[in-house]
Amino acid sequence: MSPRKSIHVFAAILALSSPAFAGDTPEIFDPQAPAAAMAAKYVEIENPDYLKNVKRVVIPSFMVEYVTEAKASAELTGIALAVGGASSALIRMKGAQPEQFQAVTDRLYEQTVAELARAGIEVVPQAQLKASATFQEIAAKGEKAPREEEAKGGKGVYHTAVDLPLYFMNEQAFIQKLFSKPKDDIYLTFGTKFGSGFSTAQIPMLEEKLAKEFDAAVLKVRITFLGGTAQREHSIWTGGSATAQGAASFAPSATRYAFINGNGDKARLSLKSTVNTGHLGELVNVTSTASKAVDVARNTLTVASRLGAAFGMRGVDLGYGSEVEYEWRVEPGSFEQVIQNYHPAVARMFLASLASVAK
């Protein structure tokens, strides 16, 4: 059989016999389900021994990131490497108003304090905290919110509750683990993570001092809110793709409670899976016709080139990156309602995890 005929036969086999392999779409979260049962499924506990005696907390940091442009990507694996490369999707949130973000952030703080009180944990009042010279020193080393950040996971804006300072920490370095690779924080840039070690180098010592001053554990809250969840699809013939679901979600790893006691001991509760509400908005593909045509042409040339190389034929490996753009269109009122309706369930999961280690 000639090399040219071999290419056509091999391509036909791939097209007809190779199904698309779809990545797992996060299941819909049930906010009415028992918190303890959901916590076992959704929450990761690190250094539980340091959480056993948490009865009182002081909150110097409460920040929420609203990811307004989410990025998703998929890469081919195995035999699919013969014909494909990486694909990407960009999801832009449309409809939510920037002035809503601060009001929602303050409301999430109020909900957190209420859930802590319901769980029997005392919260140091903000008036007492802000009167503290130690806290004032921490605040001086932070910055005023809001702040935009564009990282691997997309572009977002950070807000802080009740006029608290905005200061970042390197999540990967917060708790050192031997023999395990730290999780990548895709919602902070390398510069922010690296730079925070210099600009806020003294804050951990001040946080220990704050814990001793108030006889309480320092609690730092970070919430990362996404405008959609990515779904990966791998097809051997057509190449990889990254699609998305327009649903309000709380991001894993980047939604967490970090604790520090007066001895400098650290613990953390974080989401290990996406909390997908399944609600809010419409996802619209706004990829231009020209972009789609270019992607098809590049994919076709790449497949031909790589199959030709497999059969000893010379060709140019152009590679490809199929880029799809979406708009996630939301109603401002629904935006606030869904976040505020689901957030208490996330807080209850964290506190159920806290209660589980105290037994």
Coordinates of C-alpha atoms in Angstrom, one line a residue:
M1 CA 0.0 0.0 0.0
S2 CA 1.4 3.4 -0.9
P3 CA 2.2 5.9 1.9
R4 CA -0.6 8.3 0.7
K5 CA -3.2 5.5 0.8
S6 CA -1.9 4.4 4.2
I7 CA -2.6 7.9 5.5
H8 CA -6.2 7.9 4.3
V9 CA -6.9 4.4 5.8
F10 CA -5.3 5.3 9.1
A11 CA -7.2 8.5 9.3
A12 CA -10.5 6.8 8.5
I13 CA -9.9 4.3 11.3
L14 CA -9.2 7.0 13.8
A15 CA -12.3 9.0 12.8
L16 CA -14.7 6.0 12.9
S17 CA -13.4 4.0 15.9
S18 CA -12.2 6.7 18.3
P19 CA -14.8 8.2 20.7
A20 CA -14.4 11.5 22.4
F21 CA -13.1 11.1 26.0
A22 CA -14.8 13.7 28.1
G23 CA -13.3 14.9 31.4
D24 CA -15.4 14.8 34.5
T25 CA -17.8 17.7 34.9
P26 CA -18.2 18.7 38.6
E27 CA -21.4 17.3 39.9
I28 CA -24.1 19.7 41.2
F29 CA -23.6 20.6 44.8
D30 CA -26.6 20.1 47.2
P31 CA -26.6 22.9 49.8
Q32 CA -29.3 21.1 51.8
A33 CA -27.3 17.9 52.3
P34 CA -25.9 17.1 55.8
A35 CA -22.7 19.3 56.2
A36 CA -20.7 16.5 57.8
A37 CA -21.3 14.1 54.9
M38 CA -20.6 16.7 52.3
A39 CA -17.4 17.8 54.2
A40 CA -16.0 14.3 54.0
K41 CA -16.4 14.5 50.2
Y42 CA -15.4 18.1 49.5
V43 CA -13.0 19.3 52.3
E44 CA -9.3 18.6 52.8
I45 CA -7.9 18.9 56.3
E46 CA -4.2 19.7 56.8
N47 CA -2.6 19.4 60.3
P48 CA -5.8 18.5 62.1
D49 CA -4.0 18.3 65.5
Y50 CA -3.7 22.1 65.5
L51 CA -7.4 22.5 65.1
K52 CA -8.6 20.5 68.1
N53 CA -8.8 23.4 70.5
V54 CA -10.2 26.2 68.2
K55 CA -12.9 27.9 70.3
R56 CA -12.2 31.5 69.5
V57 CA -10.9 33.2 66.3
V58 CA -9.7 36.5 65.2
I59 CA -10.1 37.3 61.5
P60 CA -7.5 39.8 60.1
S61 CA -7.9 38.7 56.5
F62 CA -11.0 37.9 54.5
M63 CA -10.6 38.1 50.8
V64 CA -12.8 37.1 47.9
E65 CA -11.7 36.8 44.3
Y66 CA -14.3 37.0 41.5
V67 CA -12.8 35.4 38.4
T68 CA -14.2 37.5 35.6
E69 CA -12.3 35.8 32.8
A70 CA -11.7 32.1 33.5
K71 CA -9.3 30.0 31.4
A72 CA -9.7 26.3 30.7
S73 CA -7.3 24.0 28.8
A74 CA -7.0 20.4 27.7
E75 CA -4.1 18.4 26.4
L76 CA -4.2 15.2 24.5
T77 CA -2.6 12.1 26.0
G78 CA -1.6 8.6 24.8
I79 CA -2.3 7.8 21.1
A80 CA -3.9 11.2 20.7
L81 CA -0.5 12.8 20.8
A82 CA -0.1 11.6 17.3
V83 CA -2.5 14.2 16.0
G84 CA -3.1 16.9 18.5
G85 CA -1.9 19.5 21.0
A86 CA -3.4 21.8 23.7
S87 CA -6.7 23.5 23.4
S88 CA -8.1 26.4 25.4
A89 CA -11.3 28.1 26.3
L90 CA -11.8 31.6 27.7
I91 CA -15.0 32.5 29.6
R92 CA -15.8 36.1 30.2
M93 CA -18.4 37.0 32.8
K94 CA -20.9 39.6 31.6
G95 CA -23.7 41.2 33.5
A96 CA -22.4 41.3 37.1
Q97 CA -21.6 44.9 38.2
P98 CA -18.2 45.7 39.8
E99 CA -20.0 47.6 42.6
Q100 CA -21.8 44.4 43.6
F101 CA -18.6 42.6 44.4
Q102 CA -17.9 44.7 47.6
A103 CA -21.4 44.3 48.9
V104 CA -21.4 40.5 48.3
T105 CA -17.9 40.2 50.0
D106 CA -19.2 42.0 53.1
R107 CA -22.3 39.8 53.1
L108 CA -20.1 36.6 52.9
Y109 CA -18.1 37.9 55.9
E110 CA -21.4 38.3 57.9
Q111 CA -22.5 34.8 56.9
T112 CA -19.1 33.4 58.0
V113 CA -19.3 35.1 61.4
A114 CA -22.9 33.8 61.9
E115 CA -21.9 30.2 61.0
L116 CA -18.9 30.4 63.4
A117 CA -21.2 31.5 66.2
R118 CA -23.7 28.8 65.3
A119 CA -20.9 26.3 65.7
G120 CA -20.0 27.6 69.1
I121 CA -16.9 29.5 68.0
E122 CA -16.4 33.1 69.3
V123 CA -15.2 35.7 66.9
V124 CA -13.2 38.7 68.1
P125 CA -15.3 41.8 67.1
Q126 CA -13.8 44.0 64.3
A127 CA -13.7 47.0 66.6
Q128 CA -11.4 45.3 69.0
L129 CA -9.3 43.9 66.2
K130 CA -8.8 47.3 64.5
A131 CA -7.9 48.9 67.8
S132 CA -5.0 46.5 68.2
A133 CA -1.5 48.0 67.5
T134 CA -0.5 44.5 66.2
F135 CA -3.2 44.5 63.7
Q136 CA -2.5 48.1 62.6
E137 CA 1.0 47.0 61.9
I138 CA -0.3 44.1 59.8
A139 CA -2.7 46.5 58.0
A140 CA 0.2 48.8 57.1
K141 CA 2.0 46.0 55.3
G142 CA -1.1 45.1 53.3
E143 CA -2.8 47.0 50.5
K144 CA -6.2 48.4 49.8
A145 CA -8.6 46.4 47.8
P146 CA -9.8 45.9 45.1
R147 CA -6.9 44.5 43.1
E148 CA -6.9 42.8 39.7
E149 CA -4.9 39.7 39.2
E150 CA -4.3 37.8 35.9
A151 CA -2.9 34.3 36.4
K152 CA -2.9 30.9 34.9
G153 CA -6.5 30.2 35.9
G154 CA -7.8 33.5 34.5
K155 CA -8.3 37.2 35.3
G156 CA -10.1 38.2 38.5
V157 CA -10.5 41.0 41.1
Y158 CA -9.9 40.6 44.8
H159 CA -12.0 42.3 47.4
T160 CA -11.7 42.3 51.2
A161 CA -14.5 42.4 53.7
V162 CA -15.2 45.2 56.2
D163 CA -12.2 47.3 55.1
L164 CA -9.7 44.6 56.1
P165 CA -6.2 44.8 54.4
L166 CA -5.5 42.8 51.4
Y167 CA -2.3 40.7 51.8
F168 CA -1.5 37.4 50.1
M169 CA 0.4 34.4 51.3
N170 CA 2.1 31.6 49.3
E171 CA -0.4 28.8 49.7
Q172 CA 2.2 26.2 48.7
A173 CA 4.7 27.4 51.4
F174 CA 2.1 27.9 54.1
I175 CA 2.2 24.2 55.1
Q176 CA 5.4 22.3 54.1
K177 CA 4.9 18.7 53.1
L178 CA 7.5 16.1 52.6
F179 CA 7.3 13.6 49.7
S180 CA 4.4 15.4 48.1
K181 CA 4.2 18.0 45.3
P182 CA 2.4 21.2 46.4
K183 CA -0.8 22.1 44.6
D184 CA -0.4 24.8 42.0
D185 CA -2.3 28.0 42.9
I186 CA -3.6 29.0 39.4
Y187 CA -5.3 32.1 40.6
L188 CA -2.2 34.0 41.8
T189 CA 0.7 35.0 39.6
F190 CA 4.2 33.8 40.3
G191 CA 5.1 37.5 41.0
T192 CA 2.4 37.8 43.6
K193 CA 3.3 34.5 45.3
F194 CA 7.0 35.2 45.2
G195 CA 6.7 38.9 46.1
S196 CA 4.4 38.3 49.1
G197 CA 7.3 36.6 50.7
F198 CA 9.2 39.9 50.8
S199 CA 6.5 42.5 51.2
T200 CA 4.7 40.5 54.0
A201 CA 7.7 38.7 55.5
Q202 CA 7.0 39.9 59.0
I203 CA 3.3 39.2 58.9
P204 CA 3.5 35.5 60.1
M205 CA 5.2 36.7 63.3
L206 CA 2.7 39.5 63.8
E207 CA -0.1 36.9 63.3
E208 CA 1.3 34.8 66.0
K209 CA 1.5 37.8 68.3
L210 CA -2.1 38.7 67.4
A211 CA -3.2 35.1 68.3
K212 CA -1.5 35.5 71.7
E213 CA -2.9 39.0 72.3
F214 CA -6.5 37.8 71.8
D215 CA -6.0 34.3 73.1
A216 CA -7.5 33.1 69.8
A217 CA -6.6 31.3 66.6
V218 CA -5.9 33.6 63.7
L219 CA -8.4 32.7 60.9
K220 CA -7.6 33.9 57.3
V221 CA -10.4 33.3 54.8
R222 CA -10.0 33.1 51.1
I223 CA -12.9 32.5 48.7
T224 CA -12.5 32.1 45.0
F225 CA -15.6 32.4 42.9
L226 CA -15.7 31.1 39.4
G227 CA -18.1 32.0 36.6
G228 CA -17.9 28.5 35.1
T229 CA -16.4 25.1 35.2
A230 CA -14.2 23.6 32.5
Q231 CA -15.0 20.3 30.7
R232 CA -12.2 18.6 28.8
E233 CA -12.9 16.6 25.7
H234 CA -10.3 14.5 23.9
S235 CA -10.8 13.2 20.3
I236 CA -8.1 11.4 18.5
W237 CA -9.0 12.6 15.1
T238 CA -10.3 16.1 15.7
G239 CA -7.9 16.9 18.5
G240 CA -8.4 18.1 22.0
S241 CA -10.9 20.7 23.1
A242 CA -11.8 22.6 26.2
T243 CA -15.4 23.5 26.7
A244 CA -17.1 25.0 29.7
Q245 CA -20.3 25.1 31.8
G246 CA -21.7 28.4 32.8
A247 CA -22.4 27.8 36.4
A248 CA -21.4 29.7 39.6
S249 CA -18.8 27.7 41.4
F250 CA -16.4 27.9 44.4
A251 CA -12.9 26.9 43.3
P252 CA -10.9 24.0 45.0
S253 CA -7.7 24.8 46.9
A254 CA -8.2 28.5 46.5
T255 CA -11.3 28.5 48.7
R256 CA -9.9 27.9 52.2
Y257 CA -9.7 28.7 55.9
A258 CA -6.1 29.0 57.2
F259 CA -5.4 28.9 60.9
I260 CA -2.4 30.0 62.9
N261 CA -2.1 29.7 66.7
G262 CA 0.1 31.6 69.2
N263 CA 2.9 29.0 68.8
G264 CA 3.0 29.5 65.1
D265 CA 1.4 26.2 64.3
K266 CA -0.5 26.2 61.1
A267 CA -3.5 24.2 59.8
R268 CA -5.8 24.6 56.8
L269 CA -9.3 23.5 55.6
S270 CA -9.7 23.8 51.9
L271 CA -12.0 22.6 49.1
K272 CA -10.6 19.6 47.4
S273 CA -13.3 19.5 44.7
T274 CA -15.2 22.3 42.9
V275 CA -18.5 23.3 44.5
N276 CA -20.6 23.6 41.4
T277 CA -24.0 25.3 42.1
G278 CA -25.3 24.4 38.6
H279 CA -27.1 27.8 38.5
L280 CA -26.8 31.2 37.1
G281 CA -26.6 32.6 33.7
E282 CA -26.2 31.5 30.0
L283 CA -23.0 30.4 28.4
V284 CA -22.7 31.7 24.8
N285 CA -20.0 30.7 22.3
V286 CA -18.7 34.0 20.9
T287 CA -15.7 32.6 19.0
S288 CA -15.4 34.5 15.7
T289 CA -16.0 32.6 12.4
A290 CA -12.5 33.6 11.3
S291 CA -11.0 32.0 14.4
K292 CA -13.0 28.8 13.9
A293 CA -11.8 28.5 10.3
V294 CA -8.2 29.0 11.2
D295 CA -8.4 26.4 13.9
V296 CA -9.9 23.8 11.5
A297 CA -7.2 24.5 8.9
R298 CA -4.4 24.2 11.4
N299 CA -5.9 21.0 12.9
T300 CA -6.1 19.5 9.4
L301 CA -2.6 20.4 8.5
T302 CA -1.2 19.1 11.8
V303 CA -3.0 15.8 11.4
A304 CA -1.7 15.4 7.9
S305 CA 1.8 16.3 8.9
R306 CA 2.0 13.9 11.9
L307 CA 0.4 11.0 10.0
G308 CA 2.8 11.7 7.1
A309 CA 5.8 11.6 9.5
A310 CA 4.5 8.3 11.0
F311 CA 4.7 6.7 7.5
G312 CA 8.1 8.2 6.6
M313 CA 6.8 11.2 4.7
R314 CA 8.3 14.6 5.2
G315 CA 6.1 17.4 6.4
V316 CA 6.0 20.5 8.6
D317 CA 4.6 20.1 12.1
L318 CA 2.6 23.2 12.5
G319 CA 1.0 22.3 15.8
Y320 CA -2.3 23.9 16.9
G321 CA -4.2 25.5 19.7
S322 CA -7.9 25.6 19.2
E323 CA -9.2 28.6 21.1
V324 CA -12.8 29.0 22.0
E325 CA -14.3 32.1 23.6
Y326 CA -17.4 32.2 25.7
E327 CA -19.5 34.8 27.4
W328 CA -21.1 33.8 30.7
R329 CA -24.1 36.2 30.8
V330 CA -25.7 36.7 34.2
E331 CA -28.4 38.8 35.8
P332 CA -27.0 41.0 38.6
G333 CA -29.7 40.0 41.1
S334 CA -29.3 36.3 40.4
F335 CA -25.5 36.7 40.7
E336 CA -25.8 38.0 44.3
Q337 CA -28.5 35.5 45.3
V338 CA -26.8 32.4 44.2
I339 CA -23.5 33.2 45.9
Q340 CA -25.2 34.2 49.1
N341 CA -27.4 31.1 49.0
Y342 CA -24.6 28.6 48.6
H343 CA -21.8 30.2 50.6
P344 CA -23.3 29.3 54.0
A345 CA -23.2 25.6 53.0
V346 CA -19.5 25.9 52.1
A347 CA -18.9 27.5 55.5
R348 CA -20.8 24.8 57.3
M349 CA -18.7 22.1 55.6
F350 CA -15.5 23.7 56.8
L351 CA -16.9 24.0 60.4
A352 CA -18.2 20.4 60.2
S353 CA -14.6 19.4 59.4
L354 CA -13.4 21.5 62.3
A355 CA -15.8 19.8 64.6
S356 CA -14.8 16.3 63.4
V357 CA -11.2 16.7 64.5
A358 CA -12.2 18.1 67.9
K359 CA -13.8 14.8 68.9

